[in-house]
Amino acid sequence: MRTYLLGMEAARRDGVTDIDSESLCLAALFHDCGTAPLYNGPARFEIEGADAAARFLRAYGWAPARIDPIWEAIALHTTPEIPERRGMIARYVRIGVQIEFGSAGLRQSFAEAIEAAENKYPRQYVEEVLQGLVIDQALARPQKALQPSWAADLVRHHRPGRQGINPGF
């Protein structure tokens, strides 16, 4: 939900008034679901999450034209520069992720929105939990962390037993 709220705030600041907020919300909600055991298939977690979202939406009668931007946003959310050029849903999911986990300067420029989102939906060690899930999947199935990818960066910096946030995060 934080990714959705931060993505919506970025869209608002950009003057976007015609974003499909329902699609943005669903893409944000599903963007890391590929790390869940239920969706831990052979592909990268981003693709597994995108496929899970597409299956969910098809089961509820969504048209392929509405599903595709959600799939793309989820599949590309860890990829620099591409999602920002693939439509509003991919752009603002990526920006929401960047605001949540990005540079100090970016986080400072969205400080009030981040505080509001975190007050409503606390972080609860999300970095450590998420990195652990991605690394565990990649160690079990190395094809899930091919270079170049965020998962590969996490695995490259992984040191068993080291506490805290992985430098690849």
PDB file of C-alpha atoms in Angstrom:
ATOM      1  CA  MET A   1       0.000   0.000   0.000  1.00  0.00           C
ATOM      2  CA  ARG A   2       2.912   2.353   0.664  1.00  0.00           C
ATOM      3  CA  THR A   3       4.119   1.913  -2.927  1.00  0.00           C
ATOM      4  CA  TYR A   4       0.624   2.758  -4.186  1.00  0.00           C
ATOM      5  CA  LEU A   5       0.260   5.815  -1.963  1.00  0.00           C
ATOM      6  CA  LEU A   6       3.716   7.110  -2.877  1.00  0.00           C
ATOM      7  CA  GLY A   7       3.162   6.437  -6.567  1.00  0.00           C
ATOM      8  CA  MET A   8      -0.132   8.329  -6.430  1.00  0.00           C
ATOM      9  CA  GLU A   9       1.581  11.238  -4.671  1.00  0.00           C
ATOM     10  CA  ALA A  10       4.255  11.335  -7.374  1.00  0.00           C
ATOM     11  CA  ALA A  11       1.557  11.311 -10.061  1.00  0.00           C
ATOM     12  CA  ARG A  12      -0.274  14.135  -8.282  1.00  0.00           C
ATOM     13  CA  ARG A  13       2.926  16.177  -8.112  1.00  0.00           C
ATOM     14  CA  ASP A  14       3.473  15.537 -11.816  1.00  0.00           C
ATOM     15  CA  GLY A  15       0.008  16.921 -12.537  1.00  0.00           C
ATOM     16  CA  VAL A  16      -1.380  13.574 -13.678  1.00  0.00           C
ATOM     17  CA  THR A  17      -5.150  13.525 -13.287  1.00  0.00           C
ATOM     18  CA  ASP A  18      -6.136  10.606 -15.518  1.00  0.00           C
ATOM     19  CA  ILE A  19      -4.233   7.694 -13.986  1.00  0.00           C
ATOM     20  CA  ASP A  20      -6.114   4.412 -13.532  1.00  0.00           C
ATOM     21  CA  SER A  21      -5.776   4.328  -9.747  1.00  0.00           C
ATOM     22  CA  GLU A  22      -7.343   0.869  -9.473  1.00  0.00           C
ATOM     23  CA  SER A  23      -4.724  -0.602 -11.824  1.00  0.00           C
ATOM     24  CA  LEU A  24      -1.935   1.259 -10.041  1.00  0.00           C
ATOM     25  CA  CYS A  25      -3.159  -0.060  -6.700  1.00  0.00           C
ATOM     26  CA  LEU A  26      -3.337  -3.655  -7.944  1.00  0.00           C
ATOM     27  CA  ALA A  27       0.123  -3.449  -9.519  1.00  0.00           C
ATOM     28  CA  ALA A  28       1.531  -2.006  -6.291  1.00  0.00           C
ATOM     29  CA  LEU A  29      -0.182  -4.653  -4.164  1.00  0.00           C
ATOM     30  CA  PHE A  30       1.150  -7.511  -6.311  1.00  0.00           C
ATOM     31  CA  HIS A  31       4.596  -6.081  -7.128  1.00  0.00           C
ATOM     32  CA  ASP A  32       6.496  -8.247  -4.616  1.00  0.00           C
ATOM     33  CA  CYS A  33       4.109 -11.215  -4.388  1.00  0.00           C
ATOM     34  CA  GLY A  34       6.530 -13.325  -6.425  1.00  0.00           C
ATOM     35  CA  THR A  35       8.570 -13.637  -3.230  1.00  0.00           C
ATOM     36  CA  ALA A  36       5.737 -15.542  -1.513  1.00  0.00           C
ATOM     37  CA  PRO A  37       6.051 -19.345  -1.368  1.00  0.00           C
ATOM     38  CA  LEU A  38       2.729 -19.680  -3.223  1.00  0.00           C
ATOM     39  CA  TYR A  39       4.163 -17.866  -6.261  1.00  0.00           C
ATOM     40  CA  ASN A  40       7.749 -19.120  -6.078  1.00  0.00           C
ATOM     41  CA  GLY A  41       8.050 -20.585  -9.556  1.00  0.00           C
ATOM     42  CA  PRO A  42      11.077 -20.961 -11.840  1.00  0.00           C
ATOM     43  CA  ALA A  43      11.179 -17.372 -13.134  1.00  0.00           C
ATOM     44  CA  ARG A  44      12.450 -14.192 -11.478  1.00  0.00           C
ATOM     45  CA  PHE A  45      10.229 -13.061  -8.608  1.00  0.00           C
ATOM     46  CA  GLU A  46       9.103 -10.042 -10.647  1.00  0.00           C
ATOM     47  CA  ILE A  47       7.790 -12.277 -13.441  1.00  0.00           C
ATOM     48  CA  GLU A  48       6.205 -14.758 -11.043  1.00  0.00           C
ATOM     49  CA  GLY A  49       4.423 -11.843  -9.334  1.00  0.00           C
ATOM     50  CA  ALA A  50       3.287 -10.399 -12.658  1.00  0.00           C
ATOM     51  CA  ASP A  51       1.948 -13.792 -13.726  1.00  0.00           C
ATOM     52  CA  ALA A  52       0.144 -14.208 -10.383  1.00  0.00           C
ATOM     53  CA  ALA A  53      -1.499 -10.802 -10.768  1.00  0.00           C
ATOM     54  CA  ALA A  54      -2.559 -11.615 -14.331  1.00  0.00           C
ATOM     55  CA  ARG A  55      -4.112 -14.932 -13.238  1.00  0.00           C
ATOM     56  CA  PHE A  56      -5.954 -13.165 -10.399  1.00  0.00           C
ATOM     57  CA  LEU A  57      -7.298 -10.439 -12.669  1.00  0.00           C
ATOM     58  CA  ARG A  58      -8.335 -12.896 -15.425  1.00  0.00           C
ATOM     59  CA  ALA A  59     -10.265 -14.874 -12.798  1.00  0.00           C
ATOM     60  CA  TYR A  60     -12.225 -11.683 -12.091  1.00  0.00           C
ATOM     61  CA  GLY A  61     -12.953 -11.038 -15.755  1.00  0.00           C
ATOM     62  CA  TRP A  62     -10.449  -8.298 -16.458  1.00  0.00           C
ATOM     63  CA  ALA A  63      -9.699  -7.723 -20.126  1.00  0.00           C
ATOM     64  CA  PRO A  64      -6.172  -8.362 -21.407  1.00  0.00           C
ATOM     65  CA  ALA A  65      -5.806  -4.685 -22.323  1.00  0.00           C
ATOM     66  CA  ARG A  66      -6.229  -3.745 -18.645  1.00  0.00           C
ATOM     67  CA  ILE A  67      -4.087  -6.616 -17.358  1.00  0.00           C
ATOM     68  CA  ASP A  68      -1.084  -5.968 -19.600  1.00  0.00           C
ATOM     69  CA  PRO A  69      -0.021  -2.637 -18.031  1.00  0.00           C
ATOM     70  CA  ILE A  70      -0.266  -4.204 -14.569  1.00  0.00           C
ATOM     71  CA  TRP A  71       1.790  -7.219 -15.652  1.00  0.00           C
ATOM     72  CA  GLU A  72       4.389  -4.933 -17.200  1.00  0.00           C
ATOM     73  CA  ALA A  73       4.577  -2.683 -14.129  1.00  0.00           C
ATOM     74  CA  ILE A  74       5.186  -5.643 -11.821  1.00  0.00           C
ATOM     75  CA  ALA A  75       7.661  -7.381 -14.121  1.00  0.00           C
ATOM     76  CA  LEU A  76       9.693  -4.192 -14.602  1.00  0.00           C
ATOM     77  CA  HIS A  77       9.516  -2.568 -11.175  1.00  0.00           C
ATOM     78  CA  THR A  78      13.157  -3.377 -10.272  1.00  0.00           C
ATOM     79  CA  THR A  79      14.526  -2.368 -13.681  1.00  0.00           C
ATOM     80  CA  PRO A  80      16.045   1.118 -13.948  1.00  0.00           C
ATOM     81  CA  GLU A  81      14.809   3.506 -16.666  1.00  0.00           C
ATOM     82  CA  ILE A  82      12.484   1.170 -18.595  1.00  0.00           C
ATOM     83  CA  PRO A  83       9.253   1.295 -16.541  1.00  0.00           C
ATOM     84  CA  GLU A  84       9.292   5.091 -16.567  1.00  0.00           C
ATOM     85  CA  ARG A  85       8.820   4.853 -20.351  1.00  0.00           C
ATOM     86  CA  ARG A  86       6.180   2.121 -20.425  1.00  0.00           C
ATOM     87  CA  GLY A  87       3.049   3.979 -19.388  1.00  0.00           C
ATOM     88  CA  MET A  88       1.627   5.472 -16.256  1.00  0.00           C
ATOM     89  CA  ILE A  89       1.111   2.259 -14.290  1.00  0.00           C
ATOM     90  CA  ALA A  90       4.678   1.017 -14.774  1.00  0.00           C
ATOM     91  CA  ARG A  91       6.061   4.528 -14.278  1.00  0.00           C
ATOM     92  CA  TYR A  92       4.323   5.205 -10.966  1.00  0.00           C
ATOM     93  CA  VAL A  93       4.840   1.734  -9.488  1.00  0.00           C
ATOM     94  CA  ARG A  94       8.564   2.159 -10.180  1.00  0.00           C
ATOM     95  CA  ILE A  95       8.572   5.692  -8.775  1.00  0.00           C
ATOM     96  CA  GLY A  96       6.627   4.544  -5.696  1.00  0.00           C
ATOM     97  CA  VAL A  97       9.277   1.857  -5.100  1.00  0.00           C
ATOM     98  CA  GLN A  98      12.051   4.394  -5.641  1.00  0.00           C
ATOM     99  CA  ILE A  99      10.504   6.819  -3.168  1.00  0.00           C
ATOM    100  CA  GLU A 100      10.148   4.073  -0.584  1.00  0.00           C
ATOM    101  CA  PHE A 101      13.659   2.648  -0.968  1.00  0.00           C
ATOM    102  CA  GLY A 102      15.582   5.307  -2.881  1.00  0.00           C
ATOM    103  CA  SER A 103      18.119   7.971  -2.215  1.00  0.00           C
ATOM    104  CA  ALA A 104      18.031  10.215   0.826  1.00  0.00           C
ATOM    105  CA  GLY A 105      17.333  13.208  -1.409  1.00  0.00           C
ATOM    106  CA  LEU A 106      14.326  11.598  -3.048  1.00  0.00           C
ATOM    107  CA  ARG A 107      13.006  10.389   0.286  1.00  0.00           C
ATOM    108  CA  GLN A 108      13.448  13.890   1.737  1.00  0.00           C
ATOM    109  CA  SER A 109      11.446  15.454  -1.083  1.00  0.00           C
ATOM    110  CA  PHE A 110       8.566  13.084  -0.257  1.00  0.00           C
ATOM    111  CA  ALA A 111       9.093  13.111   3.532  1.00  0.00           C
ATOM    112  CA  GLU A 112       5.516  14.024   4.458  1.00  0.00           C
ATOM    113  CA  ALA A 113       3.994  11.451   2.103  1.00  0.00           C
ATOM    114  CA  ILE A 114       6.391   8.768   3.358  1.00  0.00           C
ATOM    115  CA  GLU A 115       5.583   9.579   6.977  1.00  0.00           C
ATOM    116  CA  ALA A 116       1.839   9.400   6.291  1.00  0.00           C
ATOM    117  CA  ALA A 117       2.186   6.081   4.432  1.00  0.00           C
ATOM    118  CA  GLU A 118       4.433   4.574   7.107  1.00  0.00           C
ATOM    119  CA  ASN A 119       2.130   5.714   9.912  1.00  0.00           C
ATOM    120  CA  LYS A 120      -0.748   3.947   8.190  1.00  0.00           C
ATOM    121  CA  TYR A 121       1.296   0.943   6.992  1.00  0.00           C
ATOM    122  CA  PRO A 122       4.438   0.448   9.127  1.00  0.00           C
ATOM    123  CA  ARG A 123       7.589  -0.854   7.406  1.00  0.00           C
ATOM    124  CA  GLN A 124       8.212  -3.700   9.883  1.00  0.00           C
ATOM    125  CA  TYR A 125      11.739  -4.519   8.625  1.00  0.00           C
ATOM    126  CA  VAL A 126      10.587  -4.800   5.013  1.00  0.00           C
ATOM    127  CA  GLU A 127      14.117  -4.455   3.622  1.00  0.00           C
ATOM    128  CA  GLU A 128      15.497  -7.375   5.621  1.00  0.00           C
ATOM    129  CA  VAL A 129      12.469  -9.563   4.967  1.00  0.00           C
ATOM    130  CA  LEU A 130      12.301  -8.797   1.242  1.00  0.00           C
ATOM    131  CA  GLN A 131      16.027  -9.224   0.647  1.00  0.00           C
ATOM    132  CA  GLY A 132      15.957 -12.540   2.526  1.00  0.00           C
ATOM    133  CA  LEU A 133      13.111 -13.881   0.421  1.00  0.00           C
ATOM    134  CA  VAL A 134      14.748 -12.846  -2.861  1.00  0.00           C
ATOM    135  CA  ILE A 135      18.145 -14.248  -1.836  1.00  0.00           C
ATOM    136  CA  ASP A 136      16.671 -17.538  -0.583  1.00  0.00           C
ATOM    137  CA  GLN A 137      14.799 -18.025  -3.870  1.00  0.00           C
ATOM    138  CA  ALA A 138      17.916 -17.198  -5.901  1.00  0.00           C
ATOM    139  CA  LEU A 139      20.164 -19.537  -3.912  1.00  0.00           C
ATOM    140  CA  ALA A 140      17.655 -22.356  -4.406  1.00  0.00           C
ATOM    141  CA  ARG A 141      17.184 -21.550  -8.124  1.00  0.00           C
ATOM    142  CA  PRO A 142      20.134 -19.599  -9.535  1.00  0.00           C
ATOM    143  CA  GLN A 143      18.231 -18.830 -12.758  1.00  0.00           C
ATOM    144  CA  LYS A 144      16.091 -16.448 -10.675  1.00  0.00           C
ATOM    145  CA  ALA A 145      19.120 -14.143 -10.221  1.00  0.00           C
ATOM    146  CA  LEU A 146      20.736 -13.831 -13.623  1.00  0.00           C
ATOM    147  CA  GLN A 147      22.950 -10.819 -14.347  1.00  0.00           C
ATOM    148  CA  PRO A 148      21.995  -8.032 -14.604  1.00  0.00           C
ATOM    149  CA  SER A 149      19.207  -7.999 -12.060  1.00  0.00           C
ATOM    150  CA  TRP A 150      18.468  -6.704  -8.605  1.00  0.00           C
ATOM    151  CA  ALA A 151      18.317 -10.282  -7.320  1.00  0.00           C
ATOM    152  CA  ALA A 152      21.805 -10.926  -8.730  1.00  0.00           C
ATOM    153  CA  ASP A 153      23.068  -7.807  -6.923  1.00  0.00           C
ATOM    154  CA  LEU A 154      21.598  -9.064  -3.657  1.00  0.00           C
ATOM    155  CA  VAL A 155      23.175 -12.508  -4.094  1.00  0.00           C
ATOM    156  CA  ARG A 156      26.555 -10.991  -5.018  1.00  0.00           C
ATOM    157  CA  HIS A 157      26.595  -8.984  -1.763  1.00  0.00           C
ATOM    158  CA  HIS A 158      25.118 -11.768   0.371  1.00  0.00           C
ATOM    159  CA  ARG A 159      27.185 -12.837   3.378  1.00  0.00           C
ATOM    160  CA  PRO A 160      25.461 -15.580   5.413  1.00  0.00           C
ATOM    161  CA  GLY A 161      24.920 -14.516   8.993  1.00  0.00           C
ATOM    162  CA  ARG A 162      25.428 -10.800   8.331  1.00  0.00           C
ATOM    163  CA  GLN A 163      22.667  -8.760   9.924  1.00  0.00           C
ATOM    164  CA  GLY A 164      21.055  -5.660   8.468  1.00  0.00           C
ATOM    165  CA  ILE A 165      20.362  -4.410   4.993  1.00  0.00           C
ATOM    166  CA  ASN A 166      22.345  -5.969   2.157  1.00  0.00           C
ATOM    167  CA  PRO A 167      24.552  -3.406   0.315  1.00  0.00           C
ATOM    168  CA  GLY A 168      22.893  -4.601  -2.931  1.00  0.00           C
ATOM    169  CA  PHE A 169      19.530  -3.421  -1.710  1.00  0.00           C
TER     170      PHE A 169
END
